[in-house]
Amino acid sequence: MARNEFPGWHGTTIIGVKKDGEVVIAGDGQVSLGQTVIKGTARKVRRLSPGGFDVVAGFAGSTADAFTLLERLEAKLEATPGQLARASVELAKDWRTDKYLQKLEAMLIVSDGKDIFVITGAGDVLEPEHDVTAIGSGGNYALAAARGMMDSKRTAEEVARDAMAIAADICVYTNGNLTVEKISA
């Protein structure tokens, strides 16, 4: 099958919500190939502890590519303990300039409980304007839903869970099997 005929992998929605001194990153469990659900219980949110500092990361895109990026991020964090922004920028620079890394197809949401960033292969390290960010197939649905709930009395986890439920109702590449990780500053 030629590369342009490959039906393509879909199916990840990752959301990061920062509210009241807490950050929650949640991800669904669906992986689809074309119109077929391949797996419904994938785990796309992980807790890392490089150098004794906790970081939570969620990824959208190719799993192997995302694990490569998470390993690189861990190495950057070990070199700069407790400096997530610096490690994220260093990873983005490598990702943008390294010929091997340039081929990786994934995106990351990372947080140390204080900051939350989206890291892309285009060399971007983005901090959300409204303390909410989302990536993946259903990311725009989850983002819109969460932004609409940020002024409510819901906790960060409730906002993330409710937004993911809305995304799962709308996006055929998103399901309700969530992995949720919380981290505080």
PDB file of C-alpha atoms in Angstrom:
ATOM      1  CA  MET A   1       0.000   0.000   0.000  1.00  0.00           C
ATOM      2  CA  ALA A   2       1.472   3.348  -1.011  1.00  0.00           C
ATOM      3  CA  ARG A   3       2.003   5.901   1.722  1.00  0.00           C
ATOM      4  CA  ASN A   4      -0.642   8.226   0.273  1.00  0.00           C
ATOM      5  CA  GLU A   5      -3.166   5.337   0.271  1.00  0.00           C
ATOM      6  CA  PHE A   6      -2.620   4.494   3.941  1.00  0.00           C
ATOM      7  CA  PRO A   7      -5.898   5.243   5.748  1.00  0.00           C
ATOM      8  CA  GLY A   8      -4.089   6.874   8.659  1.00  0.00           C
ATOM      9  CA  TRP A   9      -4.146   6.484  12.395  1.00  0.00           C
ATOM     10  CA  HIS A  10      -6.565   8.664  14.298  1.00  0.00           C
ATOM     11  CA  GLY A  11      -7.833   8.862  17.762  1.00  0.00           C
ATOM     12  CA  THR A  12      -6.472  10.826  20.556  1.00  0.00           C
ATOM     13  CA  THR A  13      -7.839  13.676  22.519  1.00  0.00           C
ATOM     14  CA  ILE A  14      -5.639  15.119  25.241  1.00  0.00           C
ATOM     15  CA  ILE A  15      -6.670  18.064  27.410  1.00  0.00           C
ATOM     16  CA  GLY A  16      -4.763  20.079  29.983  1.00  0.00           C
ATOM     17  CA  VAL A  17      -6.635  22.223  32.505  1.00  0.00           C
ATOM     18  CA  LYS A  18      -4.981  24.551  35.018  1.00  0.00           C
ATOM     19  CA  LYS A  19      -7.308  25.826  37.733  1.00  0.00           C
ATOM     20  CA  ASP A  20      -7.057  26.742  41.417  1.00  0.00           C
ATOM     21  CA  GLY A  21      -3.407  25.704  41.788  1.00  0.00           C
ATOM     22  CA  GLU A  22      -3.867  22.311  40.163  1.00  0.00           C
ATOM     23  CA  VAL A  23      -3.213  20.984  36.661  1.00  0.00           C
ATOM     24  CA  VAL A  24      -5.054  17.994  35.244  1.00  0.00           C
ATOM     25  CA  ILE A  25      -4.059  16.281  32.025  1.00  0.00           C
ATOM     26  CA  ALA A  26      -6.570  13.772  30.681  1.00  0.00           C
ATOM     27  CA  GLY A  27      -6.547  11.621  27.590  1.00  0.00           C
ATOM     28  CA  ASP A  28      -8.949   9.188  25.993  1.00  0.00           C
ATOM     29  CA  GLY A  29      -8.069   5.623  25.090  1.00  0.00           C
ATOM     30  CA  GLN A  30      -9.067   5.292  21.446  1.00  0.00           C
ATOM     31  CA  VAL A  31      -6.759   4.434  18.579  1.00  0.00           C
ATOM     32  CA  SER A  32      -8.356   4.113  15.144  1.00  0.00           C
ATOM     33  CA  LEU A  33      -7.044   3.009  11.780  1.00  0.00           C
ATOM     34  CA  GLY A  34      -9.227   4.560   9.110  1.00  0.00           C
ATOM     35  CA  GLN A  35     -12.795   3.835  10.219  1.00  0.00           C
ATOM     36  CA  THR A  36     -11.885   0.947  12.520  1.00  0.00           C
ATOM     37  CA  VAL A  37     -11.219   1.185  16.260  1.00  0.00           C
ATOM     38  CA  ILE A  38      -7.998  -0.752  16.848  1.00  0.00           C
ATOM     39  CA  LYS A  39      -7.808  -0.210  20.605  1.00  0.00           C
ATOM     40  CA  GLY A  40     -10.075   1.521  23.075  1.00  0.00           C
ATOM     41  CA  THR A  41      -7.914   1.472  26.198  1.00  0.00           C
ATOM     42  CA  ALA A  42      -4.607   3.046  25.161  1.00  0.00           C
ATOM     43  CA  ARG A  43      -2.822   5.046  27.878  1.00  0.00           C
ATOM     44  CA  LYS A  44      -1.629   8.364  26.464  1.00  0.00           C
ATOM     45  CA  VAL A  45      -1.039  10.280  29.691  1.00  0.00           C
ATOM     46  CA  ARG A  46       2.047   9.543  31.782  1.00  0.00           C
ATOM     47  CA  ARG A  47       3.726  10.759  34.944  1.00  0.00           C
ATOM     48  CA  LEU A  48       7.476  11.314  34.686  1.00  0.00           C
ATOM     49  CA  SER A  49       9.841  11.936  37.600  1.00  0.00           C
ATOM     50  CA  PRO A  50      13.227  12.917  36.162  1.00  0.00           C
ATOM     51  CA  GLY A  51      15.608  14.265  38.775  1.00  0.00           C
ATOM     52  CA  GLY A  52      12.950  13.851  41.478  1.00  0.00           C
ATOM     53  CA  PHE A  53      10.615  16.473  39.968  1.00  0.00           C
ATOM     54  CA  ASP A  54       7.179  15.264  38.854  1.00  0.00           C
ATOM     55  CA  VAL A  55       5.943  16.137  35.377  1.00  0.00           C
ATOM     56  CA  VAL A  56       2.755  14.939  33.714  1.00  0.00           C
ATOM     57  CA  ALA A  57       2.706  14.499  29.940  1.00  0.00           C
ATOM     58  CA  GLY A  58       0.003  13.596  27.442  1.00  0.00           C
ATOM     59  CA  PHE A  59       0.590  12.859  23.794  1.00  0.00           C
ATOM     60  CA  ALA A  60      -1.297  12.778  20.532  1.00  0.00           C
ATOM     61  CA  GLY A  61       0.033  11.145  17.402  1.00  0.00           C
ATOM     62  CA  SER A  62       2.197   8.128  16.807  1.00  0.00           C
ATOM     63  CA  THR A  63       2.851   6.220  20.018  1.00  0.00           C
ATOM     64  CA  ALA A  64       6.411   5.239  19.118  1.00  0.00           C
ATOM     65  CA  ASP A  65       7.175   8.826  18.130  1.00  0.00           C
ATOM     66  CA  ALA A  66       5.640  10.145  21.343  1.00  0.00           C
ATOM     67  CA  PHE A  67       7.686   7.750  23.490  1.00  0.00           C
ATOM     68  CA  THR A  68      10.837   8.888  21.694  1.00  0.00           C
ATOM     69  CA  LEU A  69       9.928  12.488  22.508  1.00  0.00           C
ATOM     70  CA  LEU A  70       9.078  11.652  26.132  1.00  0.00           C
ATOM     71  CA  GLU A  71      12.483   9.966  26.533  1.00  0.00           C
ATOM     72  CA  ARG A  72      14.171  13.071  25.096  1.00  0.00           C
ATOM     73  CA  LEU A  73      12.128  15.306  27.402  1.00  0.00           C
ATOM     74  CA  GLU A  74      13.155  13.220  30.411  1.00  0.00           C
ATOM     75  CA  ALA A  75      16.804  13.582  29.416  1.00  0.00           C
ATOM     76  CA  LYS A  76      16.387  17.358  29.092  1.00  0.00           C
ATOM     77  CA  LEU A  77      14.691  17.504  32.504  1.00  0.00           C
ATOM     78  CA  GLU A  78      17.486  15.470  34.095  1.00  0.00           C
ATOM     79  CA  ALA A  79      19.977  17.982  32.685  1.00  0.00           C
ATOM     80  CA  THR A  80      17.905  20.931  33.966  1.00  0.00           C
ATOM     81  CA  PRO A  81      16.040  19.622  37.053  1.00  0.00           C
ATOM     82  CA  GLY A  82      12.858  21.496  37.896  1.00  0.00           C
ATOM     83  CA  GLN A  83      13.049  23.718  34.792  1.00  0.00           C
ATOM     84  CA  LEU A  84      10.203  22.501  32.588  1.00  0.00           C
ATOM     85  CA  ALA A  85      10.157  25.610  30.381  1.00  0.00           C
ATOM     86  CA  ARG A  86      13.854  25.328  29.600  1.00  0.00           C
ATOM     87  CA  ALA A  87      13.671  21.578  28.978  1.00  0.00           C
ATOM     88  CA  SER A  88      10.627  22.066  26.720  1.00  0.00           C
ATOM     89  CA  VAL A  89      12.374  24.734  24.643  1.00  0.00           C
ATOM     90  CA  GLU A  90      15.472  22.540  24.325  1.00  0.00           C
ATOM     91  CA  LEU A  91      13.327  19.606  23.178  1.00  0.00           C
ATOM     92  CA  ALA A  92      11.491  21.795  20.647  1.00  0.00           C
ATOM     93  CA  LYS A  93      14.812  23.088  19.269  1.00  0.00           C
ATOM     94  CA  ASP A  94      16.136  19.548  18.866  1.00  0.00           C
ATOM     95  CA  TRP A  95      12.859  18.379  17.355  1.00  0.00           C
ATOM     96  CA  ARG A  96      12.937  21.212  14.812  1.00  0.00           C
ATOM     97  CA  THR A  97      16.596  20.829  13.797  1.00  0.00           C
ATOM     98  CA  ASP A  98      17.428  17.110  14.126  1.00  0.00           C
ATOM     99  CA  LYS A  99      16.810  15.226  10.852  1.00  0.00           C
ATOM    100  CA  TYR A 100      15.658  12.077  12.711  1.00  0.00           C
ATOM    101  CA  LEU A 101      13.344  13.923  15.093  1.00  0.00           C
ATOM    102  CA  GLN A 102      11.825  16.028  12.281  1.00  0.00           C
ATOM    103  CA  LYS A 103      10.070  12.915  10.993  1.00  0.00           C
ATOM    104  CA  LEU A 104       8.283  12.297  14.299  1.00  0.00           C
ATOM    105  CA  GLU A 105       4.527  12.806  14.199  1.00  0.00           C
ATOM    106  CA  ALA A 106       3.249  13.634  17.659  1.00  0.00           C
ATOM    107  CA  MET A 107       2.415  16.544  19.951  1.00  0.00           C
ATOM    108  CA  LEU A 108       2.835  16.827  23.718  1.00  0.00           C
ATOM    109  CA  ILE A 109       1.068  18.599  26.557  1.00  0.00           C
ATOM    110  CA  VAL A 110       3.343  18.788  29.600  1.00  0.00           C
ATOM    111  CA  SER A 111       2.995  20.263  33.081  1.00  0.00           C
ATOM    112  CA  ASP A 112       4.907  20.448  36.332  1.00  0.00           C
ATOM    113  CA  GLY A 113       1.837  21.772  38.180  1.00  0.00           C
ATOM    114  CA  LYS A 114       3.011  25.354  37.828  1.00  0.00           C
ATOM    115  CA  ASP A 115       3.300  25.704  34.061  1.00  0.00           C
ATOM    116  CA  ILE A 116       1.513  23.931  31.220  1.00  0.00           C
ATOM    117  CA  PHE A 117       2.897  23.777  27.665  1.00  0.00           C
ATOM    118  CA  VAL A 118       2.092  22.327  24.266  1.00  0.00           C
ATOM    119  CA  ILE A 119       5.244  21.199  22.445  1.00  0.00           C
ATOM    120  CA  THR A 120       5.131  20.707  18.666  1.00  0.00           C
ATOM    121  CA  GLY A 121       7.490  19.534  15.953  1.00  0.00           C
ATOM    122  CA  ALA A 122       7.363  22.979  14.378  1.00  0.00           C
ATOM    123  CA  GLY A 123       9.545  24.228  17.241  1.00  0.00           C
ATOM    124  CA  ASP A 124       6.668  25.652  19.266  1.00  0.00           C
ATOM    125  CA  VAL A 125       6.409  25.704  23.043  1.00  0.00           C
ATOM    126  CA  LEU A 126       2.997  27.218  23.666  1.00  0.00           C
ATOM    127  CA  GLU A 127       1.536  28.284  26.993  1.00  0.00           C
ATOM    128  CA  PRO A 128      -2.265  28.464  26.807  1.00  0.00           C
ATOM    129  CA  GLU A 129      -3.867  31.871  27.214  1.00  0.00           C
ATOM    130  CA  HIS A 130      -6.886  30.692  29.183  1.00  0.00           C
ATOM    131  CA  ASP A 131      -5.268  27.911  31.265  1.00  0.00           C
ATOM    132  CA  VAL A 132      -6.773  25.253  28.984  1.00  0.00           C
ATOM    133  CA  THR A 133      -5.204  23.478  26.044  1.00  0.00           C
ATOM    134  CA  ALA A 134      -6.078  20.424  23.991  1.00  0.00           C
ATOM    135  CA  ILE A 135      -4.577  18.425  21.127  1.00  0.00           C
ATOM    136  CA  GLY A 136      -5.555  15.519  18.937  1.00  0.00           C
ATOM    137  CA  SER A 137      -8.546  14.522  16.875  1.00  0.00           C
ATOM    138  CA  GLY A 138     -11.129  15.808  19.329  1.00  0.00           C
ATOM    139  CA  GLY A 139      -8.941  18.543  20.776  1.00  0.00           C
ATOM    140  CA  ASN A 140     -10.946  21.466  19.438  1.00  0.00           C
ATOM    141  CA  TYR A 141     -14.189  20.057  20.860  1.00  0.00           C
ATOM    142  CA  ALA A 142     -12.618  19.436  24.277  1.00  0.00           C
ATOM    143  CA  LEU A 143     -10.974  22.864  24.260  1.00  0.00           C
ATOM    144  CA  ALA A 144     -14.213  24.688  23.464  1.00  0.00           C
ATOM    145  CA  ALA A 145     -16.143  22.739  26.095  1.00  0.00           C
ATOM    146  CA  ALA A 146     -13.500  23.322  28.777  1.00  0.00           C
ATOM    147  CA  ARG A 147     -13.208  27.044  28.055  1.00  0.00           C
ATOM    148  CA  GLY A 148     -16.958  27.311  28.527  1.00  0.00           C
ATOM    149  CA  MET A 149     -16.661  25.697  31.982  1.00  0.00           C
ATOM    150  CA  MET A 150     -13.635  27.552  33.357  1.00  0.00           C
ATOM    151  CA  ASP A 151     -15.714  30.199  35.162  1.00  0.00           C
ATOM    152  CA  SER A 152     -17.883  27.568  36.850  1.00  0.00           C
ATOM    153  CA  LYS A 153     -17.313  26.102  40.310  1.00  0.00           C
ATOM    154  CA  ARG A 154     -15.996  22.859  38.788  1.00  0.00           C
ATOM    155  CA  THR A 155     -12.526  21.692  39.771  1.00  0.00           C
ATOM    156  CA  ALA A 156      -9.797  21.268  37.164  1.00  0.00           C
ATOM    157  CA  GLU A 157     -10.495  17.525  37.095  1.00  0.00           C
ATOM    158  CA  GLU A 158     -14.242  18.032  36.676  1.00  0.00           C
ATOM    159  CA  VAL A 159     -13.661  20.478  33.814  1.00  0.00           C
ATOM    160  CA  ALA A 160     -11.276  18.030  32.113  1.00  0.00           C
ATOM    161  CA  ARG A 161     -13.595  15.034  32.551  1.00  0.00           C
ATOM    162  CA  ASP A 162     -16.715  16.918  31.421  1.00  0.00           C
ATOM    163  CA  ALA A 163     -14.931  18.415  28.400  1.00  0.00           C
ATOM    164  CA  MET A 164     -13.603  14.990  27.393  1.00  0.00           C
ATOM    165  CA  ALA A 165     -17.125  13.539  27.683  1.00  0.00           C
ATOM    166  CA  ILE A 166     -18.405  16.226  25.326  1.00  0.00           C
ATOM    167  CA  ALA A 167     -15.546  15.589  22.869  1.00  0.00           C
ATOM    168  CA  ALA A 168     -16.274  11.831  22.977  1.00  0.00           C
ATOM    169  CA  ASP A 169     -19.927  12.521  22.126  1.00  0.00           C
ATOM    170  CA  ILE A 170     -18.930  14.594  19.080  1.00  0.00           C
ATOM    171  CA  CYS A 171     -15.676  13.132  17.723  1.00  0.00           C
ATOM    172  CA  VAL A 172     -15.767   9.581  16.325  1.00  0.00           C
ATOM    173  CA  TYR A 173     -12.010   9.281  17.039  1.00  0.00           C
ATOM    174  CA  THR A 174     -12.445   9.934  20.781  1.00  0.00           C
ATOM    175  CA  ASN A 175     -13.880   7.636  23.458  1.00  0.00           C
ATOM    176  CA  GLY A 176     -14.705   7.898  27.149  1.00  0.00           C
ATOM    177  CA  ASN A 177     -11.950   5.602  28.497  1.00  0.00           C
ATOM    178  CA  LEU A 178      -9.940   8.279  30.292  1.00  0.00           C
ATOM    179  CA  THR A 179      -6.538   8.371  31.887  1.00  0.00           C
ATOM    180  CA  VAL A 180      -6.361  11.338  34.251  1.00  0.00           C
ATOM    181  CA  GLU A 181      -3.273  12.636  36.047  1.00  0.00           C
ATOM    182  CA  LYS A 182      -3.268  15.541  38.525  1.00  0.00           C
ATOM    183  CA  ILE A 183      -0.292  17.599  39.587  1.00  0.00           C
ATOM    184  CA  SER A 184      -0.027  20.595  41.914  1.00  0.00           C
ATOM    185  CA  ALA A 185       2.598  23.304  42.077  1.00  0.00           C
TER     186      ALA A 185
END
